[in-house]
Short mmCIF file of C-alpha atoms in Angstrom, two decimals:
data_model
loop_
_atom_site.label_atom_id
_atom_site.label_comp_id
_atom_site.label_asym_id
_atom_site.label_seq_id
_atom_site.Cartn_x
_atom_site.Cartn_y
_atom_site.Cartn_z
CA MET A 1196 112.24 133.66 24.68
CA LEU A 1197 113.84 134.98 28.01
CA GLY A 1198 115.85 137.73 28.84
CA PHE A 1199 114.18 140.58 26.84
CA HIS A 1200 115.90 144.02 27.42
CA ASN A 1201 114.15 145.96 24.75
CA GLU A 1202 112.95 149.42 26.42
CA ASN A 1203 109.64 149.16 24.45
CA ASN A 1204 108.80 145.95 26.07
CA ARG A 1205 106.90 146.44 29.47
CA CYS A 1206 105.83 143.95 32.11
CA SER A 1207 102.17 142.80 31.59
CA PHE A 1208 101.48 142.76 35.36
CA CYS A 1209 103.18 146.04 36.67
CA GLY A 1210 103.81 147.91 33.37
CA ARG A 1211 107.07 148.78 34.22
CA PRO A 1212 109.69 148.76 31.16
CA GLY A 1213 112.29 145.99 30.75
CA GLY A 1214 115.90 146.66 30.82
CA GLU A 1215 119.32 145.60 31.91
CA LYS A 1216 118.24 145.64 35.50
CA ARG A 1217 114.88 144.30 34.83
CA PRO A 1218 114.80 141.57 32.40
CA LEU A 1219 111.39 140.31 31.02
CA VAL A 1220 110.26 136.94 30.50
CA ALA A 1221 108.02 136.39 27.50
CA GLY A 1222 104.96 133.96 27.52
CA GLY A 1223 101.54 133.48 26.11
CA PRO A 1224 100.26 131.79 22.90
CA ASN A 1225 102.28 134.04 20.67
CA ASN A 1226 104.90 135.13 23.29
CA GLU A 1227 102.95 138.72 23.54
CA LEU A 1228 103.12 138.62 27.50
CA ARG A 1229 105.81 139.95 29.41
CA ILE A 1230 106.62 139.42 33.12
CA CYS A 1231 109.39 140.99 35.18
CA SER A 1232 111.53 139.27 37.95
CA GLN A 1233 109.87 141.41 40.63
CA CYS A 1234 106.40 140.18 39.73
CA VAL A 1235 107.67 136.59 39.36
CA GLU A 1236 108.84 136.70 42.84
CA ALA A 1237 105.47 138.25 44.19
CA CYS A 1238 103.61 135.59 42.47
CA GLU A 1239 105.62 132.79 44.00
CA GLN A 1240 105.19 134.36 47.51
CA TYR A 1241 101.43 134.38 46.76
CA LEU A 1242 101.24 130.62 45.69
CA ILE A 1243 103.31 129.63 48.58
CA GLY A 1244 100.83 131.62 51.03
CA LEU A 1245 97.87 129.91 49.38
CA GLU A 1246 99.56 126.51 49.56
CA ASN A 1247 100.08 127.09 53.34
CA GLU A 1248 96.45 128.17 53.84
CA SER A 1249 95.10 125.12 52.00
CA SER A 1250 97.27 122.93 54.20
CA LEU A 1251 95.34 124.11 57.29
CA THR A 1252 92.61 121.79 58.28
CA PRO A 1253 89.57 123.97 59.39
CA ILE A 1254 88.76 123.76 63.13
CA ASP A 1255 85.41 121.83 63.12
CA LEU A 1256 83.64 120.57 66.38
CA SER A 1257 83.61 117.04 64.72
CA ASP A 1258 87.41 117.11 64.78
CA VAL A 1259 87.80 117.97 68.48
CA SER A 1260 88.29 115.20 70.91
CA SER A 1261 85.64 115.21 73.85
CA PRO A 1262 87.18 115.84 77.43
CA LYS A 1263 87.32 112.02 78.11
CA GLU A 1264 89.33 111.54 74.95
CA PHE A 1265 91.74 114.28 75.98
CA LYS A 1266 92.19 112.75 79.37
CA GLU A 1267 92.75 109.10 77.87
CA TYR A 1268 95.47 110.62 75.65
CA LEU A 1269 97.05 112.80 78.48
CA ASP A 1270 97.15 109.36 80.59
CA GLN A 1271 99.42 107.80 78.01
CA TYR A 1272 102.02 110.51 78.42
CA VAL A 1273 101.51 112.03 81.97
CA VAL A 1274 101.43 110.08 85.30
CA GLY A 1275 99.21 111.01 87.96
CA GLN A 1276 97.69 114.55 88.21
CA ASP A 1277 94.10 113.05 87.40
CA TYR A 1278 92.28 116.12 88.62
CA ALA A 1279 94.53 118.69 86.65
CA LYS A 1280 94.21 116.33 83.47
CA LYS A 1281 90.46 116.42 83.87
CA VAL A 1282 90.42 120.21 84.15
CA LEU A 1283 92.78 120.84 81.43
CA SER A 1284 90.77 118.40 79.22
CA VAL A 1285 87.73 120.33 79.85
CA ALA A 1286 89.13 123.59 79.22
CA VAL A 1287 90.59 122.84 75.98
CA TYR A 1288 87.65 121.34 74.65
CA ASN A 1289 85.55 124.21 75.65
CA HIS A 1290 88.09 126.52 73.92
CA TYR A 1291 88.27 124.76 70.63
CA LYS A 1292 84.45 124.31 70.79
CA ARG A 1293 84.22 128.06 71.03
CA MET A 1294 86.20 128.47 68.00
CA ALA A 1295 84.45 126.15 66.03
CA ALA A 1296 81.02 127.53 66.93
CA GLN A 1297 82.23 131.15 66.04
CA LYS A 1298 83.55 129.88 62.83
CA SER A 1299 80.30 128.27 61.83
CA GLY A 1300 78.15 130.91 63.24
CA SER A 1301 76.28 128.26 65.16
CA LEU A 1302 76.30 130.01 68.69
CA PRO A 1303 72.72 130.12 70.21
CA ASP A 1304 70.68 133.30 70.20
CA PHE A 1305 68.69 133.81 73.54
CA GLU A 1306 67.55 137.37 72.84
CA ALA A 1307 64.05 138.04 71.62
CA ASP A 1308 65.13 140.64 68.94
CA GLY A 1309 67.71 138.07 67.49
CA GLU A 1310 70.26 140.97 67.12
CA ASP A 1311 72.95 139.92 69.20
CA LYS A 1312 74.23 136.24 69.89
CA VAL A 1313 76.06 135.08 72.85
CA LYS A 1314 79.51 135.80 72.84
CA ILE A 1315 81.60 133.07 74.75
CA GLU A 1316 84.96 134.25 76.17
CA LYS A 1317 87.96 132.11 76.15
CA SER A 1318 89.04 130.39 79.27
CA ASN A 1319 92.79 130.64 79.97
CA VAL A 1320 94.29 128.42 82.49
CA LEU A 1321 96.71 128.84 85.49
CA LEU A 1322 98.66 125.73 86.72
CA ILE A 1323 99.99 125.91 90.34
CA GLY A 1324 102.58 123.25 91.25
CA PRO A 1325 106.07 122.62 92.24
CA THR A 1326 108.87 122.32 89.64
CA GLY A 1327 109.05 118.81 87.89
CA SER A 1328 105.21 118.24 88.51
CA GLY A 1329 104.34 118.17 84.91
CA LYS A 1330 103.05 121.73 84.09
CA THR A 1331 105.01 122.08 80.89
CA LEU A 1332 104.47 118.28 79.72
CA LEU A 1333 100.61 118.65 80.05
CA ALA A 1334 100.25 121.69 77.88
CA LYS A 1335 103.01 120.17 75.38
CA THR A 1336 101.01 117.10 75.29
CA LEU A 1337 97.57 118.67 74.70
CA ALA A 1338 98.98 120.68 71.76
CA GLN A 1339 100.44 117.39 70.39
CA LYS A 1340 97.03 115.92 70.39
CA LEU A 1341 95.42 118.95 68.79
CA ASN A 1342 98.02 119.17 66.08
CA VAL A 1343 98.37 122.96 66.87
CA PRO A 1344 101.54 124.91 67.21
CA PHE A 1345 102.86 125.28 70.81
CA ALA A 1346 105.39 127.57 72.31
CA ILE A 1347 106.75 127.83 75.56
CA ALA A 1348 108.15 131.01 77.04
CA ASP A 1349 109.82 131.87 80.34
CA ALA A 1350 108.42 134.78 82.16
CA THR A 1351 111.64 135.70 84.01
CA THR A 1352 113.18 136.75 80.81
CA LEU A 1353 110.54 139.20 79.87
CA THR A 1354 110.59 143.12 80.38
CA GLU A 1355 108.38 145.71 79.40
CA ALA A 1356 109.31 147.25 75.97
CA GLY A 1357 112.32 149.56 75.89
CA TYR A 1358 114.07 147.78 78.51
CA VAL A 1359 116.85 145.35 78.57
CA GLY A 1360 115.39 141.86 78.11
CA GLU A 1361 112.71 140.41 75.70
CA ASP A 1362 109.71 142.22 74.64
CA VAL A 1363 106.41 140.43 75.47
CA GLU A 1364 105.52 140.23 71.71
CA ASN A 1365 108.45 137.91 71.28
CA VAL A 1366 106.41 135.26 73.13
CA LEU A 1367 104.13 135.47 69.89
CA LEU A 1368 107.27 135.30 67.58
CA LYS A 1369 108.04 131.69 69.16
CA LEU A 1370 104.49 130.63 68.41
CA ILE A 1371 104.77 131.92 64.64
CA ASN A 1372 108.15 130.09 64.36
CA ALA A 1373 106.56 126.83 65.77
CA ALA A 1374 103.99 127.12 62.95
CA ASP A 1375 106.56 127.54 60.31
CA GLY A 1376 105.88 131.07 59.69
CA ASN A 1377 102.04 130.38 59.10
CA VAL A 1378 100.29 133.20 61.07
CA GLN A 1379 96.79 131.40 60.67
CA ALA A 1380 97.99 128.32 62.32
CA ALA A 1381 99.76 130.32 65.09
CA GLU A 1382 96.48 132.27 65.76
CA ARG A 1383 94.85 128.87 66.89
CA GLY A 1384 97.80 127.74 68.82
CA ILE A 1385 98.70 127.27 72.56
CA ILE A 1386 101.42 129.24 74.39
CA PHE A 1387 102.74 127.90 77.71
CA ILE A 1388 104.34 130.84 79.97
CA ASP A 1389 106.20 129.34 82.90
CA GLU A 1390 107.51 130.97 85.93
CA ILE A 1391 104.60 133.38 86.09
CA ASP A 1392 104.90 133.54 89.81
CA LYS A 1393 108.32 135.05 89.53
CA ILE A 1394 107.14 138.44 87.95
CA GLY A 1395 104.83 139.07 91.05
CA ARG A 1396 104.73 142.49 92.46
CA LYS A 1397 106.85 142.95 95.44
CA SER A 1398 103.66 144.23 97.39
CA GLU A 1399 100.08 144.77 97.10
CA ASN A 1400 100.61 148.59 97.02
CA THR A 1401 101.00 150.28 93.81
CA SER A 1402 105.00 151.19 93.54
CA ILE A 1403 105.90 154.61 92.64
CA THR A 1404 109.11 153.25 90.89
CA ARG A 1405 109.17 151.20 87.54
CA ASP A 1406 108.87 147.45 87.93
CA VAL A 1407 109.91 146.57 84.58
CA SER A 1408 110.09 142.79 85.02
CA GLY A 1409 107.42 142.14 87.43
CA GLU A 1410 104.02 144.25 87.39
CA GLY A 1411 105.11 145.83 84.19
CA VAL A 1412 105.38 142.49 82.29
CA GLN A 1413 102.11 141.39 83.60
CA GLN A 1414 100.49 144.59 82.30
CA ALA A 1415 102.10 143.86 78.73
CA LEU A 1416 101.10 140.24 78.90
CA LEU A 1417 97.66 141.28 79.84
CA LYS A 1418 96.86 142.76 76.32
CA ILE A 1419 97.78 139.74 74.41
CA ILE A 1420 96.17 137.31 76.84
CA GLU A 1421 92.85 138.79 76.69
CA GLY A 1422 93.00 139.27 72.72
CA THR A 1423 94.40 141.91 70.41
CA VAL A 1424 96.11 142.31 66.91
CA ALA A 1425 99.67 142.55 67.93
CA SER A 1426 102.53 143.63 65.86
CA VAL A 1427 105.58 141.28 66.10
CA PRO A 1428 109.10 141.91 64.63
CA PRO A 1429 109.86 139.27 62.28
CA GLN A 1430 113.34 138.65 63.59
CA GLY A 1431 112.65 139.18 67.22
CA GLY A 1432 114.39 141.71 69.39
CA ARG A 1433 113.39 145.32 69.70
CA LYS A 1434 110.76 147.23 67.35
CA HIS A 1435 112.02 150.34 65.77
CA PRO A 1436 110.40 152.82 63.28
CA ASN A 1437 109.91 151.74 59.64
CA GLN A 1438 110.38 148.13 60.55
CA GLU A 1439 108.11 145.64 58.89
CA MET A 1440 105.91 143.92 61.34
CA ILE A 1441 103.97 140.64 61.40
CA GLU A 1442 100.28 141.27 62.64
CA ILE A 1443 98.80 138.42 64.64
CA ASP A 1444 95.47 138.31 66.50
CA THR A 1445 95.70 136.69 69.81
CA THR A 1446 91.84 136.29 70.25
CA ASN A 1447 91.84 132.57 69.84
CA ILE A 1448 95.22 131.71 71.19
CA LEU A 1449 94.98 129.58 74.34
CA PHE A 1450 97.23 130.81 77.28
CA ILE A 1451 98.39 128.30 79.81
CA LEU A 1452 100.33 129.92 82.62
CA GLY A 1453 102.35 128.01 85.25
CA GLY A 1454 104.40 128.60 88.42
CA ALA A 1455 105.28 126.96 91.71
CA PHE A 1456 103.99 129.86 93.79
CA VAL A 1457 106.07 128.96 96.76
CA GLY A 1458 104.35 130.19 99.96
CA ILE A 1459 100.85 130.69 98.52
CA ASP A 1460 99.62 127.68 100.72
CA LYS A 1461 100.67 129.98 103.76
CA ILE A 1462 98.49 132.74 102.32
CA ILE A 1463 95.50 130.38 101.84
CA GLU A 1464 95.92 128.93 105.30
CA GLN A 1465 95.85 132.34 106.94
CA ARG A 1466 92.84 133.41 105.08
CA ILE A 1467 90.89 130.22 106.27
CA ALA A 1468 92.47 130.04 109.69
CA GLY A 1469 89.44 131.64 111.46
CA LYS A 1470 87.17 129.02 109.72
CA THR A 1471 86.77 125.27 110.15
CA MET A 1472 89.85 124.03 108.09
CA GLY A 1473 89.00 120.38 108.32
CA PHE A 1474 92.60 119.57 107.61
CA GLY A 1475 93.48 118.47 111.15
CA GLY A 1476 96.45 120.62 111.59
CA ASN A 1477 98.86 122.99 109.93
CA ILE A 1478 100.64 122.78 106.75
CA GLY A 1479 103.68 120.78 108.04
CA THR A 1480 101.48 118.07 109.21
CA MET A 1481 99.21 117.70 106.08
CA ASP A 1482 99.38 114.81 103.82
CA GLU A 1483 99.54 115.23 100.07
CA SER A 1484 95.87 115.06 99.46
CA GLN A 1485 95.13 117.74 102.20
CA LYS A 1486 97.65 120.00 100.66
CA MET A 1487 96.07 119.71 97.30
CA GLU A 1488 92.77 120.38 98.71
CA LEU A 1489 94.13 123.53 100.28
CA LEU A 1490 95.64 124.68 97.15
CA ASN A 1491 92.64 124.14 95.14
CA GLN A 1492 90.70 126.60 97.30
CA CYS A 1493 93.09 129.26 95.98
CA THR A 1494 90.96 132.48 95.25
CA PRO A 1495 91.83 135.71 93.15
CA ASP A 1496 92.47 137.49 96.40
CA ASP A 1497 95.07 134.94 97.30
CA LEU A 1498 96.79 135.40 94.14
CA VAL A 1499 96.85 139.26 94.29
CA LYS A 1500 98.37 138.94 97.75
CA PHE A 1501 101.11 136.87 96.10
CA GLY A 1502 101.69 139.45 93.67
CA LEU A 1503 99.58 139.00 90.48
CA ILE A 1504 97.70 141.86 89.33
CA PRO A 1505 93.91 141.50 89.49
CA GLU A 1506 93.28 142.24 85.74
CA ILE A 1507 95.63 139.29 84.69
CA ILE A 1508 93.93 137.07 87.26
CA GLY A 1509 90.68 137.83 85.60
CA ARG A 1510 91.91 136.65 82.31
CA MET A 1511 92.77 133.14 84.01
CA PRO A 1512 89.33 131.93 85.07
CA ILE A 1513 90.57 128.32 85.56
CA THR A 1514 93.17 127.74 88.41
CA VAL A 1515 94.28 124.13 88.98
CA ALA A 1516 96.76 122.93 91.47
CA LEU A 1517 99.35 119.97 90.66
CA LYS A 1518 100.48 117.89 93.62
CA GLU A 1519 103.96 117.29 94.39
CA LEU A 1520 105.21 113.93 92.79
CA THR A 1521 105.80 111.02 95.32
CA LYS A 1522 108.34 108.35 95.12
CA ALA A 1523 105.59 106.04 93.72
CA ASP A 1524 104.79 108.73 91.10
CA LEU A 1525 108.31 109.16 90.01
CA THR A 1526 109.04 105.34 89.66
CA ARG A 1527 105.93 105.05 87.46
CA ILE A 1528 107.22 108.10 85.29
CA LEU A 1529 110.39 106.14 84.69
CA THR A 1530 108.73 103.23 83.03
CA GLU A 1531 104.90 103.65 82.26
CA PRO A 1532 104.43 106.75 79.92
CA LYS A 1533 104.49 105.88 76.17
CA ASN A 1534 107.79 107.65 75.66
CA SER A 1535 109.20 106.93 79.25
CA ILE A 1536 112.85 107.66 79.91
CA ILE A 1537 113.83 104.06 80.30
CA LYS A 1538 111.99 103.04 77.10
CA GLN A 1539 113.99 105.85 75.46
CA LEU A 1540 117.23 104.39 76.99
CA LYS A 1541 116.45 100.84 76.00
CA ALA A 1542 115.91 101.94 72.57
CA SER A 1543 118.86 103.82 72.34
CA PHE A 1544 121.19 101.17 73.57
CA ALA A 1545 119.51 98.56 71.38
CA LEU A 1546 120.92 100.44 68.41
CA ASP A 1547 124.21 99.10 69.83
CA ASP A 1548 123.06 95.51 70.23
CA LEU A 1549 122.90 96.07 74.03
CA ASP A 1550 119.79 94.71 76.14
CA LEU A 1551 119.49 97.17 78.98
CA GLU A 1552 117.33 96.21 82.10
CA PHE A 1553 116.83 97.94 85.54
CA THR A 1554 115.73 96.16 88.62
CA PRO A 1555 112.60 97.56 90.38
CA ASP A 1556 114.74 98.57 93.50
CA ALA A 1557 117.17 100.47 91.03
CA LEU A 1558 114.09 102.36 89.83
CA GLU A 1559 113.04 103.26 93.18
CA GLU A 1560 116.52 104.53 94.13
CA ILE A 1561 116.60 106.79 91.19
CA ALA A 1562 113.12 108.29 92.23
CA ASP A 1563 114.74 108.77 95.77
CA ILE A 1564 117.54 110.71 94.38
CA ALA A 1565 115.14 113.02 92.34
CA ILE A 1566 113.18 113.64 95.47
CA LYS A 1567 116.23 114.41 97.51
CA GLN A 1568 117.30 116.80 94.63
CA LYS A 1569 113.91 118.40 94.64
CA THR A 1570 113.90 118.22 90.90
CA GLY A 1571 110.52 116.24 90.56
CA ALA A 1572 110.31 114.46 87.21
CA ARG A 1573 112.62 117.01 85.39
CA GLY A 1574 115.58 115.56 86.84
CA LEU A 1575 114.96 111.94 86.13
CA ARG A 1576 116.66 111.96 82.93
CA SER A 1577 120.03 113.66 84.07
CA ILE A 1578 120.13 111.07 86.86
CA CYS A 1579 119.81 108.17 84.44
CA GLU A 1580 122.14 109.83 81.83
CA LYS A 1581 124.80 110.46 84.30
CA LEU A 1582 124.57 106.86 85.84
CA LEU A 1583 124.95 105.37 82.30
CA MET A 1584 127.62 107.79 80.88
CA ASP A 1585 130.38 105.11 80.87
CA LEU A 1586 128.00 102.67 79.55
CA MET A 1587 127.15 104.81 76.55
CA TYR A 1588 130.84 105.61 76.11
CA GLU A 1589 131.85 101.81 75.90
CA ALA A 1590 129.09 99.99 74.26
CA PRO A 1591 129.41 101.36 70.58
CA SER A 1592 133.14 100.01 70.65
CA ILE A 1593 132.23 96.45 71.62
CA LYS A 1594 130.71 94.34 68.73
CA GLY A 1595 128.02 91.70 69.20
CA LYS A 1596 125.04 91.10 71.46
CA LYS A 1597 125.36 92.65 74.82
CA LYS A 1598 123.28 92.82 78.13
CA PHE A 1599 123.62 94.87 81.30
CA THR A 1600 121.34 95.15 84.21
CA VAL A 1601 121.15 98.25 86.53
CA THR A 1602 120.86 97.40 89.99
CA LYS A 1603 120.21 99.28 93.24
CA ASP A 1604 123.89 98.89 94.36
CA ILE A 1605 125.19 100.56 91.08
CA VAL A 1606 122.61 103.36 91.57
CA LEU A 1607 123.82 103.96 95.03
CA SER A 1608 127.63 103.79 94.16
CA GLY A 1609 126.94 106.03 91.19
CA LYS A 1610 129.60 103.87 89.49
CA LEU A 1611 129.48 101.09 86.75
CA PRO A 1612 131.79 98.09 86.69
CA SER A 1613 135.05 98.76 84.83
CA PRO A 1614 134.86 98.12 81.08
CA GLU A 1615 136.88 95.10 81.53
CA THR A 1616 134.13 93.22 83.39
CA LEU A 1617 131.33 95.15 81.86
CA LEU A 1618 131.32 94.19 78.11
CA ILE A 1619 133.28 90.92 77.79
CA GLY A 1620 131.78 88.12 75.93
CA SER A 1621 128.28 87.87 74.32
CA LYS A 1622 126.52 88.42 77.58
CA VAL A 1623 127.28 90.44 80.58
CA THR A 1624 125.12 91.19 83.74
CA ALA A 1625 126.38 93.37 86.57
#
């Protein structure tokens, strides 16, 4: 029987009486039990929580891929950057190995009294490399391999609490949202913070004025990067009194920070100028491998001179430089990765019965344009889509099988043949 309104009936769970505004549902062998709508809702939320918790696979060392397996997986999606992939693979493996060992209590004890076991601190990563060199893609692909929540944040949008802009805690909200609200899953995820170099201090000297988007943000980030229980507003935005908060422990969240750090090579060169450089000249005459060797000699002092605070550098023990992508790299990026741009475009046009091809010299010319625009791999998609816009517009209107080949001349002119000559008949090649 449903909808009891008798004042003598009380909810068997909370004890509150039934009424017009609190109908009771009867149950049990003899309909002797009652439950109110509030308790029904509470039970539903509890069961949803259990379902989410049970869907999480506990981190087990046997489930964590080896560094070699991580590297092999990254090779399928990211072209080049072999050293960076190796360093990241080791860092991620060690991070999740540490979590697995802590969970199982299998950390070794080297002390005679046996009271305190070794505590392994997490190793966050700092990526230094030009725009479009693959920093975001590397972090995203690792999260994909691990099947953990992943969030990207832009450091330039962050400000100290109370100032116009995003609070640092909103970075954690993005991770919680990526985990579909499951805080436990978010607590073992990965956060990538880009443009970290843009929030450097204006000078090494401490300023007497407030630097709310530079040093102040670094100080605010420091707390969540090293590990704390943070309170996050569920709807984002600013915190205010009496607002319900989501609590999340950041101890096991892996932070990967990235930035171009334009000019840090000059800082490194100045530091080692009095020593034997072994590069055979200044930065302007170095080849790509020599520049990489120089950037990989970056020390904490170099980063402090650039504008990062010492405390945040101390929480980023692993620093790796990514090389600027060459024409050959960009050409490979167009075709080789598992989800390369050309493969995606071919699949998209195939849905309209159009067989799309690119000549090798056309791919090289597209790579050349990306280098001239200084956009790296990030600009390749927009170049291709702009080039093929007319084809995307016309192809769906023409029935039957079609074929089109993109040549170097088409890329150079930036124009496709007119629709009349482009898609007439059963086979068309330009």
